PDB file of C-alpha atoms in Angstrom:
ATOM      1  CA  MET A  16     -12.789  57.599  -8.313  1.00 44.00           C
ATOM      2  CA  GLU A  17     -11.022  54.251  -7.910  1.00 51.00           C
ATOM      3  CA  LYS A  18      -9.173  53.163 -11.022  1.00 57.00           C
ATOM      4  CA  VAL A  19     -10.933  50.282 -12.803  1.00 59.00           C
ATOM      5  CA  ASN A  20      -9.212  48.620 -15.749  1.00 67.00           C
ATOM      6  CA  ASN A  21     -11.366  46.070 -17.512  1.00 76.00           C
ATOM      7  CA  VAL A  22      -9.560  46.771 -20.785  1.00 81.00           C
ATOM      8  CA  THR A  23      -6.600  44.497 -21.597  1.00 86.00           C
ATOM      9  CA  GLU A  24      -6.373  45.427 -25.277  1.00 91.00           C
ATOM     10  CA  PHE A  25      -7.463  48.101 -27.713  1.00 93.00           C
ATOM     11  CA  ILE A  26      -8.863  47.701 -31.231  1.00 93.00           C
ATOM     12  CA  PHE A  27      -7.787  50.117 -33.978  1.00 93.00           C
ATOM     13  CA  TRP A  28     -10.204  51.195 -36.679  1.00 90.00           C
ATOM     14  CA  GLY A  29      -7.202  51.786 -38.924  1.00 85.00           C
ATOM     15  CA  LEU A  30      -6.930  54.118 -41.888  1.00 85.00           C
ATOM     16  CA  SER A  31      -9.952  52.663 -43.671  1.00 83.00           C
ATOM     17  CA  GLN A  32     -12.597  49.955 -43.410  1.00 82.00           C
ATOM     18  CA  ASN A  33     -12.550  49.398 -47.182  1.00 86.00           C
ATOM     19  CA  LEU A  34     -10.558  46.254 -48.081  1.00 86.00           C
ATOM     20  CA  GLU A  35      -9.498  47.538 -51.508  1.00 90.00           C
ATOM     21  CA  VAL A  36      -8.309  50.831 -50.041  1.00 90.00           C
ATOM     22  CA  GLU A  37      -6.399  48.940 -47.338  1.00 90.00           C
ATOM     23  CA  GLU A  38      -4.620  46.795 -49.952  1.00 91.00           C
ATOM     24  CA  VAL A  39      -3.531  49.904 -51.857  1.00 93.00           C
ATOM     25  CA  CYS A  40      -2.421  51.556 -48.609  1.00 92.00           C
ATOM     26  CA  PHE A  41      -0.434  48.413 -47.730  1.00 94.00           C
ATOM     27  CA  MET A  42       1.601  48.705 -50.932  1.00 95.00           C
ATOM     28  CA  VAL A  43       2.054  52.481 -50.650  1.00 95.00           C
ATOM     29  CA  PHE A  44       3.071  52.590 -46.989  1.00 95.00           C
ATOM     30  CA  SER A  45       5.312  49.529 -47.286  1.00 96.00           C
ATOM     31  CA  PHE A  46       7.194  51.430 -50.000  1.00 95.00           C
ATOM     32  CA  PHE A  47       7.250  54.602 -47.879  1.00 95.00           C
ATOM     33  CA  TYR A  48       8.656  52.719 -44.878  1.00 96.00           C
ATOM     34  CA  MET A  49      11.402  51.144 -46.995  1.00 95.00           C
ATOM     35  CA  VAL A  50      12.343  54.623 -48.261  1.00 93.00           C
ATOM     36  CA  ILE A  51      12.462  55.869 -44.654  1.00 94.00           C
ATOM     37  CA  LEU A  52      14.785  53.058 -43.573  1.00 95.00           C
ATOM     38  CA  LEU A  53      17.076  53.085 -46.611  1.00 92.00           C
ATOM     39  CA  GLY A  54      17.148  56.879 -47.024  1.00 90.00           C
ATOM     40  CA  ASN A  55      17.955  57.675 -43.416  1.00 93.00           C
ATOM     41  CA  LEU A  56      20.447  54.822 -43.115  1.00 93.00           C
ATOM     42  CA  LEU A  57      22.165  56.148 -46.247  1.00 89.00           C
ATOM     43  CA  ILE A  58      22.467  59.617 -44.692  1.00 89.00           C
ATOM     44  CA  MET A  59      23.914  58.161 -41.467  1.00 90.00           C
ATOM     45  CA  LEU A  60      26.376  56.017 -43.459  1.00 88.00           C
ATOM     46  CA  THR A  61      27.362  58.963 -45.659  1.00 86.00           C
ATOM     47  CA  VAL A  62      27.947  61.274 -42.686  1.00 86.00           C
ATOM     48  CA  TYR A  63      30.205  58.804 -40.888  1.00 84.00           C
ATOM     49  CA  THR A  64      32.115  57.317 -43.819  1.00 83.00           C
ATOM     50  CA  GLY A  65      32.559  60.750 -45.412  1.00 75.00           C
ATOM     51  CA  LYS A  66      33.853  62.186 -42.098  1.00 77.00           C
ATOM     52  CA  LEU A  67      31.105  64.831 -42.243  1.00 80.00           C
ATOM     53  CA  PHE A  68      30.267  64.237 -38.567  1.00 80.00           C
ATOM     54  CA  ARG A  69      33.203  66.528 -37.704  1.00 83.00           C
ATOM     55  CA  SER A  70      30.858  69.367 -38.622  1.00 86.00           C
ATOM     56  CA  PRO A  71      28.112  70.040 -36.000  1.00 90.00           C
ATOM     57  CA  MET A  72      25.503  70.450 -38.759  1.00 86.00           C
ATOM     58  CA  TYR A  73      26.056  66.920 -40.090  1.00 87.00           C
ATOM     59  CA  PHE A  74      26.557  65.550 -36.593  1.00 91.00           C
ATOM     60  CA  PHE A  75      23.013  66.652 -35.731  1.00 92.00           C
ATOM     61  CA  LEU A  76      21.733  65.594 -39.178  1.00 89.00           C
ATOM     62  CA  SER A  77      22.889  62.010 -38.594  1.00 91.00           C
ATOM     63  CA  TYR A  78      21.024  61.923 -35.276  1.00 94.00           C
ATOM     64  CA  LEU A  79      17.951  63.419 -36.931  1.00 92.00           C
ATOM     65  CA  SER A  80      18.030  60.501 -39.393  1.00 93.00           C
ATOM     66  CA  PHE A  81      18.386  58.040 -36.508  1.00 95.00           C
ATOM     67  CA  VAL A  82      15.415  59.593 -34.680  1.00 96.00           C
ATOM     68  CA  ASP A  83      13.374  59.528 -37.919  1.00 94.00           C
ATOM     69  CA  ILE A  84      13.942  55.767 -38.218  1.00 96.00           C
ATOM     70  CA  CYS A  85      12.949  55.186 -34.584  1.00 96.00           C
ATOM     71  CA  TYR A  86       9.982  57.558 -34.783  1.00 95.00           C
ATOM     72  CA  SER A  87       8.436  55.964 -37.865  1.00 95.00           C
ATOM     73  CA  SER A  88       9.194  52.448 -36.584  1.00 96.00           C
ATOM     74  CA  VAL A  89       6.997  53.047 -33.533  1.00 96.00           C
ATOM     75  CA  THR A  90       3.853  53.256 -35.706  1.00 94.00           C
ATOM     76  CA  ALA A  91       4.531  52.255 -39.339  1.00 94.00           C
ATOM     77  CA  PRO A  92       5.235  48.472 -39.015  1.00 95.00           C
ATOM     78  CA  LYS A  93       2.131  47.929 -36.863  1.00 95.00           C
ATOM     79  CA  MET A  94      -0.013  50.023 -39.215  1.00 94.00           C
ATOM     80  CA  ILE A  95       1.275  48.164 -42.301  1.00 94.00           C
ATOM     81  CA  VAL A  96       0.592  44.738 -40.755  1.00 94.00           C
ATOM     82  CA  ASP A  97      -2.857  45.849 -39.591  1.00 93.00           C
ATOM     83  CA  LEU A  98      -3.812  46.899 -43.134  1.00 92.00           C
ATOM     84  CA  LEU A  99      -4.038  43.202 -44.058  1.00 89.00           C
ATOM     85  CA  ALA A 100      -5.224  41.962 -40.657  1.00 88.00           C
ATOM     86  CA  LYS A 101      -8.850  41.198 -39.847  1.00 85.00           C
ATOM     87  CA  SER A 102      -8.397  42.151 -36.208  1.00 86.00           C
ATOM     88  CA  LYS A 103      -6.328  45.265 -35.516  1.00 91.00           C
ATOM     89  CA  THR A 104      -5.582  44.844 -31.817  1.00 93.00           C
ATOM     90  CA  ILE A 105      -2.882  46.052 -29.459  1.00 94.00           C
ATOM     91  CA  SER A 106      -2.427  45.180 -25.795  1.00 93.00           C
ATOM     92  CA  TYR A 107      -2.898  47.814 -23.105  1.00 93.00           C
ATOM     93  CA  VAL A 108       0.823  47.711 -22.289  1.00 93.00           C
ATOM     94  CA  GLY A 109       1.699  47.847 -25.993  1.00 94.00           C
ATOM     95  CA  CYS A 110      -0.564  50.877 -26.405  1.00 95.00           C
ATOM     96  CA  MET A 111       1.128  52.728 -23.550  1.00 95.00           C
ATOM     97  CA  LEU A 112       4.575  51.868 -24.948  1.00 96.00           C
ATOM     98  CA  GLN A 113       3.538  53.085 -28.391  1.00 96.00           C
ATOM     99  CA  LEU A 114       2.183  56.318 -26.916  1.00 95.00           C
ATOM    100  CA  PHE A 115       5.478  56.804 -25.070  1.00 96.00           C
ATOM    101  CA  GLY A 116       7.545  56.091 -28.196  1.00 96.00           C
ATOM    102  CA  VAL A 117       5.568  58.459 -30.424  1.00 95.00           C
ATOM    103  CA  HIS A 118       5.964  61.376 -28.031  1.00 95.00           C
ATOM    104  CA  PHE A 119       9.532  60.524 -27.024  1.00 96.00           C
ATOM    105  CA  PHE A 120      10.964  60.397 -30.548  1.00 96.00           C
ATOM    106  CA  GLY A 121       8.599  63.078 -31.862  1.00 93.00           C
ATOM    107  CA  CYS A 122       9.597  65.558 -29.160  1.00 94.00           C
ATOM    108  CA  THR A 123      13.281  64.648 -29.537  1.00 96.00           C
ATOM    109  CA  GLU A 124      13.004  65.410 -33.271  1.00 93.00           C
ATOM    110  CA  ILE A 125      11.472  68.810 -32.482  1.00 92.00           C
ATOM    111  CA  PHE A 126      14.387  69.655 -30.182  1.00 94.00           C
ATOM    112  CA  ILE A 127      16.988  68.411 -32.693  1.00 93.00           C
ATOM    113  CA  LEU A 128      15.459  70.623 -35.393  1.00 90.00           C
ATOM    114  CA  THR A 129      15.647  73.546 -32.952  1.00 91.00           C
ATOM    115  CA  VAL A 130      19.309  72.798 -32.192  1.00 93.00           C
ATOM    116  CA  MET A 131      20.045  72.585 -35.932  1.00 89.00           C
ATOM    117  CA  ALA A 132      18.482  76.034 -36.385  1.00 88.00           C
ATOM    118  CA  TYR A 133      20.698  77.391 -33.603  1.00 91.00           C
ATOM    119  CA  ASP A 134      23.737  75.837 -35.299  1.00 90.00           C
ATOM    120  CA  ARG A 135      22.891  77.597 -38.592  1.00 86.00           C
ATOM    121  CA  TYR A 136      22.275  80.870 -36.739  1.00 88.00           C
ATOM    122  CA  VAL A 137      25.745  80.756 -35.169  1.00 90.00           C
ATOM    123  CA  ALA A 138      27.405  79.653 -38.445  1.00 86.00           C
ATOM    124  CA  ILE A 139      25.856  82.482 -40.484  1.00 84.00           C
ATOM    125  CA  CYS A 140      25.463  85.312 -37.981  1.00 85.00           C
ATOM    126  CA  LYS A 141      28.600  84.698 -35.880  1.00 87.00           C
ATOM    127  CA  PRO A 142      31.029  82.891 -38.222  1.00 85.00           C
ATOM    128  CA  LEU A 143      34.193  84.059 -36.437  1.00 88.00           C
ATOM    129  CA  HIS A 144      33.006  82.579 -33.131  1.00 90.00           C
ATOM    130  CA  TYR A 145      31.439  79.415 -34.620  1.00 90.00           C
ATOM    131  CA  THR A 146      34.153  76.919 -33.609  1.00 90.00           C
ATOM    132  CA  THR A 147      34.261  78.380 -30.097  1.00 92.00           C
ATOM    133  CA  ILE A 148      30.495  78.382 -29.553  1.00 91.00           C
ATOM    134  CA  MET A 149      29.746  75.063 -31.274  1.00 92.00           C
ATOM    135  CA  ASP A 150      32.554  73.032 -29.735  1.00 91.00           C
ATOM    136  CA  TRP A 151      32.148  69.286 -29.204  1.00 91.00           C
ATOM    137  CA  ASP A 152      31.401  69.595 -25.516  1.00 93.00           C
ATOM    138  CA  ARG A 153      28.479  71.949 -26.207  1.00 93.00           C
ATOM    139  CA  CYS A 154      27.219  69.853 -29.127  1.00 94.00           C
ATOM    140  CA  ASN A 155      27.157  66.707 -26.971  1.00 95.00           C
ATOM    141  CA  LYS A 156      25.382  68.553 -24.167  1.00 95.00           C
ATOM    142  CA  MET A 157      22.745  69.922 -26.552  1.00 96.00           C
ATOM    143  CA  LEU A 158      22.212  66.460 -28.032  1.00 95.00           C
ATOM    144  CA  LEU A 159      21.842  64.991 -24.542  1.00 97.00           C
ATOM    145  CA  GLY A 160      19.380  67.774 -23.745  1.00 96.00           C
ATOM    146  CA  THR A 161      17.199  66.822 -26.738  1.00 96.00           C
ATOM    147  CA  TRP A 162      16.941  63.222 -25.476  1.00 97.00           C
ATOM    148  CA  ILE A 163      16.248  64.281 -21.883  1.00 97.00           C
ATOM    149  CA  GLY A 164      13.634  66.812 -23.045  1.00 95.00           C
ATOM    150  CA  GLY A 165      11.901  64.183 -25.194  1.00 95.00           C
ATOM    151  CA  PHE A 166      11.899  61.699 -22.302  1.00 97.00           C
ATOM    152  CA  LEU A 167      10.456  64.162 -19.792  1.00 95.00           C
ATOM    153  CA  HIS A 168       7.725  65.222 -22.215  1.00 95.00           C
ATOM    154  CA  SER A 169       6.670  61.669 -23.061  1.00 95.00           C
ATOM    155  CA  ILE A 170       6.798  60.377 -19.493  1.00 95.00           C
ATOM    156  CA  VAL A 171       4.379  63.153 -18.483  1.00 93.00           C
ATOM    157  CA  GLN A 172       1.995  62.176 -21.310  1.00 93.00           C
ATOM    158  CA  VAL A 173       2.051  58.497 -20.355  1.00 94.00           C
ATOM    159  CA  ALA A 174       1.711  59.222 -16.631  1.00 94.00           C
ATOM    160  CA  LEU A 175      -1.444  61.244 -17.316  1.00 92.00           C
ATOM    161  CA  VAL A 176      -3.020  58.406 -19.321  1.00 92.00           C
ATOM    162  CA  VAL A 177      -1.921  55.438 -17.188  1.00 91.00           C
ATOM    163  CA  GLN A 178      -3.686  56.721 -14.073  1.00 90.00           C
ATOM    164  CA  LEU A 179      -7.052  56.863 -15.906  1.00 90.00           C
ATOM    165  CA  PRO A 180      -9.650  54.050 -15.576  1.00 89.00           C
ATOM    166  CA  PHE A 181     -10.641  52.153 -18.748  1.00 88.00           C
ATOM    167  CA  CYS A 182     -13.752  50.024 -18.443  1.00 85.00           C
ATOM    168  CA  GLY A 183     -14.884  49.917 -22.084  1.00 74.00           C
ATOM    169  CA  PRO A 184     -15.382  50.535 -24.952  1.00 83.00           C
ATOM    170  CA  ASN A 185     -11.909  49.769 -26.301  1.00 89.00           C
ATOM    171  CA  GLU A 186     -12.091  50.801 -29.986  1.00 91.00           C
ATOM    172  CA  ILE A 187      -9.702  53.562 -31.090  1.00 90.00           C
ATOM    173  CA  ASP A 188     -10.569  55.513 -34.229  1.00 88.00           C
ATOM    174  CA  HIS A 189      -6.921  55.751 -35.267  1.00 89.00           C
ATOM    175  CA  TYR A 190      -4.054  53.590 -36.527  1.00 91.00           C
ATOM    176  CA  PHE A 191      -1.847  54.069 -33.431  1.00 93.00           C
ATOM    177  CA  CYS A 192      -2.209  54.993 -29.770  1.00 93.00           C
ATOM    178  CA  ASP A 193      -2.125  58.751 -29.312  1.00 90.00           C
ATOM    179  CA  VAL A 194      -3.237  60.779 -26.324  1.00 90.00           C
ATOM    180  CA  HIS A 195      -6.471  62.341 -27.604  1.00 88.00           C
ATOM    181  CA  PRO A 196      -8.024  59.146 -29.083  1.00 89.00           C
ATOM    182  CA  VAL A 197      -7.128  57.162 -25.944  1.00 91.00           C
ATOM    183  CA  LEU A 198      -8.526  59.820 -23.607  1.00 90.00           C
ATOM    184  CA  LYS A 199     -11.920  59.448 -25.308  1.00 89.00           C
ATOM    185  CA  LEU A 200     -12.106  55.855 -24.003  1.00 90.00           C
ATOM    186  CA  ALA A 201     -11.496  56.660 -20.334  1.00 89.00           C
ATOM    187  CA  CYS A 202     -14.589  56.162 -18.190  1.00 88.00           C
ATOM    188  CA  THR A 203     -14.087  59.337 -16.186  1.00 86.00           C
ATOM    189  CA  ASP A 204     -13.974  63.083 -16.787  1.00 86.00           C
ATOM    190  CA  THR A 205     -10.736  63.843 -18.677  1.00 86.00           C
ATOM    191  CA  TYR A 206     -11.125  67.605 -19.019  1.00 86.00           C
ATOM    192  CA  VAL A 207      -8.237  68.492 -16.691  1.00 89.00           C
ATOM    193  CA  VAL A 208      -6.003  65.798 -18.191  1.00 89.00           C
ATOM    194  CA  GLY A 209      -6.880  67.056 -21.671  1.00 86.00           C
ATOM    195  CA  VAL A 210      -5.932  70.618 -20.731  1.00 87.00           C
ATOM    196  CA  VAL A 211      -2.573  69.469 -19.305  1.00 90.00           C
ATOM    197  CA  VAL A 212      -1.882  67.324 -22.385  1.00 88.00           C
ATOM    198  CA  THR A 213      -2.686  70.237 -24.706  1.00 85.00           C
ATOM    199  CA  ALA A 214      -0.541  72.605 -22.644  1.00 87.00           C
ATOM    200  CA  ASN A 215       2.346  70.120 -22.618  1.00 87.00           C
ATOM    201  CA  SER A 216       2.348  69.118 -26.290  1.00 86.00           C
ATOM    202  CA  GLY A 217       1.030  72.405 -27.615  1.00 83.00           C
ATOM    203  CA  THR A 218       3.603  74.537 -25.824  1.00 86.00           C
ATOM    204  CA  ILE A 219       6.467  72.426 -27.145  1.00 89.00           C
ATOM    205  CA  ALA A 220       5.129  72.274 -30.716  1.00 86.00           C
ATOM    206  CA  LEU A 221       4.056  75.907 -31.047  1.00 85.00           C
ATOM    207  CA  GLY A 222       6.900  77.297 -28.928  1.00 87.00           C
ATOM    208  CA  SER A 223       9.575  75.470 -30.922  1.00 87.00           C
ATOM    209  CA  PHE A 224       7.891  76.453 -34.185  1.00 87.00           C
ATOM    210  CA  VAL A 225       7.903  80.145 -33.233  1.00 87.00           C
ATOM    211  CA  ILE A 226      11.551  79.946 -32.134  1.00 87.00           C
ATOM    212  CA  LEU A 227      12.489  78.294 -35.430  1.00 87.00           C
ATOM    213  CA  ILE A 228      10.632  80.855 -37.544  1.00 86.00           C
ATOM    214  CA  ILE A 229      12.279  83.736 -35.634  1.00 88.00           C
ATOM    215  CA  SER A 230      15.708  82.089 -35.972  1.00 86.00           C
ATOM    216  CA  TYR A 231      15.436  81.590 -39.722  1.00 84.00           C
ATOM    217  CA  THR A 232      14.020  85.105 -40.179  1.00 86.00           C
ATOM    218  CA  ILE A 233      17.085  86.543 -38.425  1.00 86.00           C
ATOM    219  CA  ILE A 234      19.346  84.304 -40.519  1.00 83.00           C
ATOM    220  CA  LEU A 235      17.725  85.328 -43.810  1.00 81.00           C
ATOM    221  CA  MET A 236      17.876  89.023 -42.879  1.00 84.00           C
ATOM    222  CA  SER A 237      21.571  88.749 -41.990  1.00 82.00           C
ATOM    223  CA  LEU A 238      22.355  87.194 -45.401  1.00 78.00           C
ATOM    224  CA  ARG A 239      21.972  90.608 -47.027  1.00 77.00           C
ATOM    225  CA  LYS A 240      25.454  91.481 -45.759  1.00 73.00           C
ATOM    226  CA  HIS A 241      27.071  88.381 -47.298  1.00 71.00           C
ATOM    227  CA  SER A 242      28.459  87.764 -50.771  1.00 73.00           C
ATOM    228  CA  ALA A 243      26.309  86.199 -53.496  1.00 75.00           C
ATOM    229  CA  GLU A 244      28.111  82.840 -53.165  1.00 71.00           C
ATOM    230  CA  SER A 245      27.726  82.804 -49.381  1.00 71.00           C
ATOM    231  CA  ARG A 246      24.034  83.668 -49.724  1.00 74.00           C
ATOM    232  CA  ARG A 247      23.529  80.838 -52.199  1.00 74.00           C
ATOM    233  CA  LYS A 248      25.135  78.248 -49.907  1.00 71.00           C
ATOM    234  CA  ALA A 249      23.321  79.492 -46.822  1.00 71.00           C
ATOM    235  CA  LEU A 250      19.959  79.625 -48.587  1.00 73.00           C
ATOM    236  CA  SER A 251      20.475  76.080 -49.880  1.00 71.00           C
ATOM    237  CA  THR A 252      21.076  74.734 -46.373  1.00 69.00           C
ATOM    238  CA  CYS A 253      18.452  76.861 -44.623  1.00 75.00           C
ATOM    239  CA  GLY A 254      15.906  76.137 -47.368  1.00 76.00           C
ATOM    240  CA  SER A 255      16.173  72.431 -46.539  1.00 74.00           C
ATOM    241  CA  HIS A 256      15.679  73.100 -42.835  1.00 76.00           C
ATOM    242  CA  ILE A 257      12.722  75.435 -43.383  1.00 80.00           C
ATOM    243  CA  ALA A 258      11.000  72.890 -45.658  1.00 80.00           C
ATOM    244  CA  VAL A 259      11.325  70.186 -42.992  1.00 80.00           C
ATOM    245  CA  VAL A 260      10.087  72.532 -40.261  1.00 81.00           C
ATOM    246  CA  ILE A 261       6.942  73.500 -42.201  1.00 83.00           C
ATOM    247  CA  ILE A 262       6.084  69.917 -43.193  1.00 82.00           C
ATOM    248  CA  PHE A 263       6.628  68.599 -39.653  1.00 84.00           C
ATOM    249  CA  PHE A 264       5.302  71.415 -37.473  1.00 83.00           C
ATOM    250  CA  GLY A 265       2.205  72.225 -39.530  1.00 81.00           C
ATOM    251  CA  PRO A 266       0.438  68.905 -38.819  1.00 82.00           C
ATOM    252  CA  CYS A 267       1.837  68.727 -35.263  1.00 83.00           C
ATOM    253  CA  THR A 268       0.450  72.139 -34.395  1.00 78.00           C
ATOM    254  CA  PHE A 269      -2.945  71.180 -35.868  1.00 77.00           C
ATOM    255  CA  MET A 270      -3.041  68.002 -33.750  1.00 79.00           C
ATOM    256  CA  TYR A 271      -1.798  69.256 -30.386  1.00 78.00           C
ATOM    257  CA  MET A 272      -2.644  72.961 -30.206  1.00 75.00           C
ATOM    258  CA  ARG A 273      -6.334  72.402 -29.585  1.00 68.00           C
ATOM    259  CA  PRO A 274      -8.644  71.111 -26.823  1.00 65.00           C
ATOM    260  CA  ASP A 275      -9.180  67.424 -26.129  1.00 60.00           C
ATOM    261  CA  THR A 276     -11.133  66.724 -29.324  1.00 64.00           C
ATOM    262  CA  THR A 277     -10.663  64.426 -32.297  1.00 61.00           C
ATOM    263  CA  PHE A 278     -11.599  64.852 -35.952  1.00 62.00           C
ATOM    264  CA  SER A 279     -11.988  62.363 -38.789  1.00 63.00           C
ATOM    265  CA  GLU A 280      -9.063  64.066 -40.558  1.00 72.00           C
ATOM    266  CA  ASP A 281      -6.672  63.357 -37.670  1.00 79.00           C
ATOM    267  CA  LYS A 282      -5.495  60.058 -39.133  1.00 85.00           C
ATOM    268  CA  MET A 283      -4.520  61.625 -42.448  1.00 84.00           C
ATOM    269  CA  VAL A 284      -2.835  64.537 -40.690  1.00 86.00           C
ATOM    270  CA  ALA A 285      -0.912  62.108 -38.445  1.00 88.00           C
ATOM    271  CA  VAL A 286       0.407  60.307 -41.538  1.00 89.00           C
ATOM    272  CA  PHE A 287       2.307  63.501 -42.429  1.00 87.00           C
ATOM    273  CA  TYR A 288       4.366  63.743 -39.261  1.00 87.00           C
ATOM    274  CA  THR A 289       4.777  59.998 -38.568  1.00 90.00           C
ATOM    275  CA  ILE A 290       5.576  58.790 -42.100  1.00 92.00           C
ATOM    276  CA  ILE A 291       5.785  61.545 -44.745  1.00 89.00           C
ATOM    277  CA  THR A 292       8.254  63.784 -42.868  1.00 88.00           C
ATOM    278  CA  PRO A 293      10.702  60.973 -41.947  1.00 90.00           C
ATOM    279  CA  MET A 294      10.557  59.875 -45.596  1.00 90.00           C
ATOM    280  CA  LEU A 295      11.126  63.368 -47.027  1.00 85.00           C
ATOM    281  CA  ASN A 296      13.977  64.345 -44.689  1.00 82.00           C
ATOM    282  CA  PRO A 297      16.656  62.329 -46.554  1.00 80.00           C
ATOM    283  CA  LEU A 298      15.394  63.559 -49.939  1.00 79.00           C
ATOM    284  CA  ILE A 299      15.256  67.215 -48.869  1.00 79.00           C
ATOM    285  CA  TYR A 300      18.683  67.253 -47.215  1.00 73.00           C
ATOM    286  CA  THR A 301      20.327  65.267 -50.039  1.00 72.00           C
ATOM    287  CA  LEU A 302      18.864  67.175 -52.993  1.00 65.00           C
ATOM    288  CA  ARG A 303      19.583  70.606 -51.492  1.00 62.00           C
ATOM    289  CA  ASN A 304      23.055  69.887 -50.055  1.00 67.00           C
ATOM    290  CA  ALA A 305      26.067  69.636 -52.363  1.00 68.00           C
ATOM    291  CA  GLU A 306      28.406  68.378 -49.625  1.00 70.00           C
ATOM    292  CA  VAL A 307      26.156  65.417 -48.810  1.00 74.00           C
ATOM    293  CA  LYS A 308      25.759  64.589 -52.522  1.00 71.00           C
ATOM    294  CA  ASN A 309      29.544  64.679 -53.029  1.00 75.00           C
ATOM    295  CA  ALA A 310      30.079  62.435 -49.998  1.00 74.00           C
ATOM    296  CA  MET A 311      27.505  59.980 -51.401  1.00 72.00           C
ATOM    297  CA  LYS A 312      29.313  59.973 -54.761  1.00 74.00           C
ATOM    298  CA  ARG A 313      32.596  59.202 -53.005  1.00 76.00           C
ATOM    299  CA  LEU A 314      30.916  56.447 -50.998  1.00 69.00           C
ATOM    300  CA  TRP A 315      29.383  54.968 -54.162  1.00 67.00           C
ATOM    301  CA  GLY A 316      32.719  55.300 -55.987  1.00 67.00           C
ATOM    302  CA  ARG A 317      34.530  53.387 -53.249  1.00 59.00           C
ATOM    303  CA  LYS A 318      31.870  50.649 -53.385  1.00 53.00           C
ATOM    304  CA  ILE A 319      32.249  50.214 -57.143  1.00 49.00           C
ATOM    305  CA  PHE A 320      36.060  50.330 -56.887  1.00 45.00           C
ATOM    306  CA  SER A 321      36.100  47.616 -54.181  1.00 52.00           C
ATOM    307  CA  GLU A 322      33.751  45.426 -56.255  1.00 47.00           C
ATOM    308  CA  VAL A 323      36.001  45.759 -59.310  1.00 44.00           C
ATOM    309  CA  ASN A 324      39.112  44.896 -57.251  1.00 52.00           C
ATOM    310  CA  GLY A 325      37.262  41.983 -55.701  1.00 51.00           C
ATOM    311  CA  LYS A 326      36.621  40.522 -59.131  1.00 49.00           C
TER     312      LYS A 326
END
């Protein structure tokens, strides 16, 4: 079938059609987005000013914060503006770019979380070989691999959608462009594309989730041989990682490990992995990590000291 594109823009239904609900959501999500920006920027600043980036764990944590900012910024600003807009539109090109960004940064975050689990596995299960295994050359290669993996995943998703014909309607029952809602608007049979999309996203989400669960199970089992103090420190760090994994992968698995179908709950579920998780990451890692809290105290102490000297 020859590709026919009569659609130059898409119209979002948004989170709600109730004006009062939208006004409340505007206030709530504006606050959430500010927390995402400030919280993740604070972690990045703390890691680099406190020289924590010399440790692979904090090196990857700083990039996780960077990805969280980028990931939420792909959808949150547009959603927040649309909450007060009468017409929630996005151009066809803008929709494809948003779809690419969501899957690029989302997949990159999945791979970074997997790399962070591997880092903790080596640190706890093979402490004597940690500096040899997690040297800077390997860390940089793994980080590069997360970006390349995210790019390849997202370019496949976009390539599958771009080649489809769209001849109307153009209303998306969502607050951002994602694969399943967009596929519903294509004026051709999308069964094969839907299967490939599910296999692509689902394999990455479920596969990474299984790998992470196995990794942390091995880590927790190996802690029985450690001292009480070592167990406490390891559990504190791993507890933060496990909390993030559950909050992020639960909704992702629900969304992408199923056939090409959409549910009314999808928008609320998507809020968890596009906004809630990037917002909670700084809180989880800060509250459960003494080293990050101490570095923040030193950073805050230097700020106060410089202000006093300035006066």
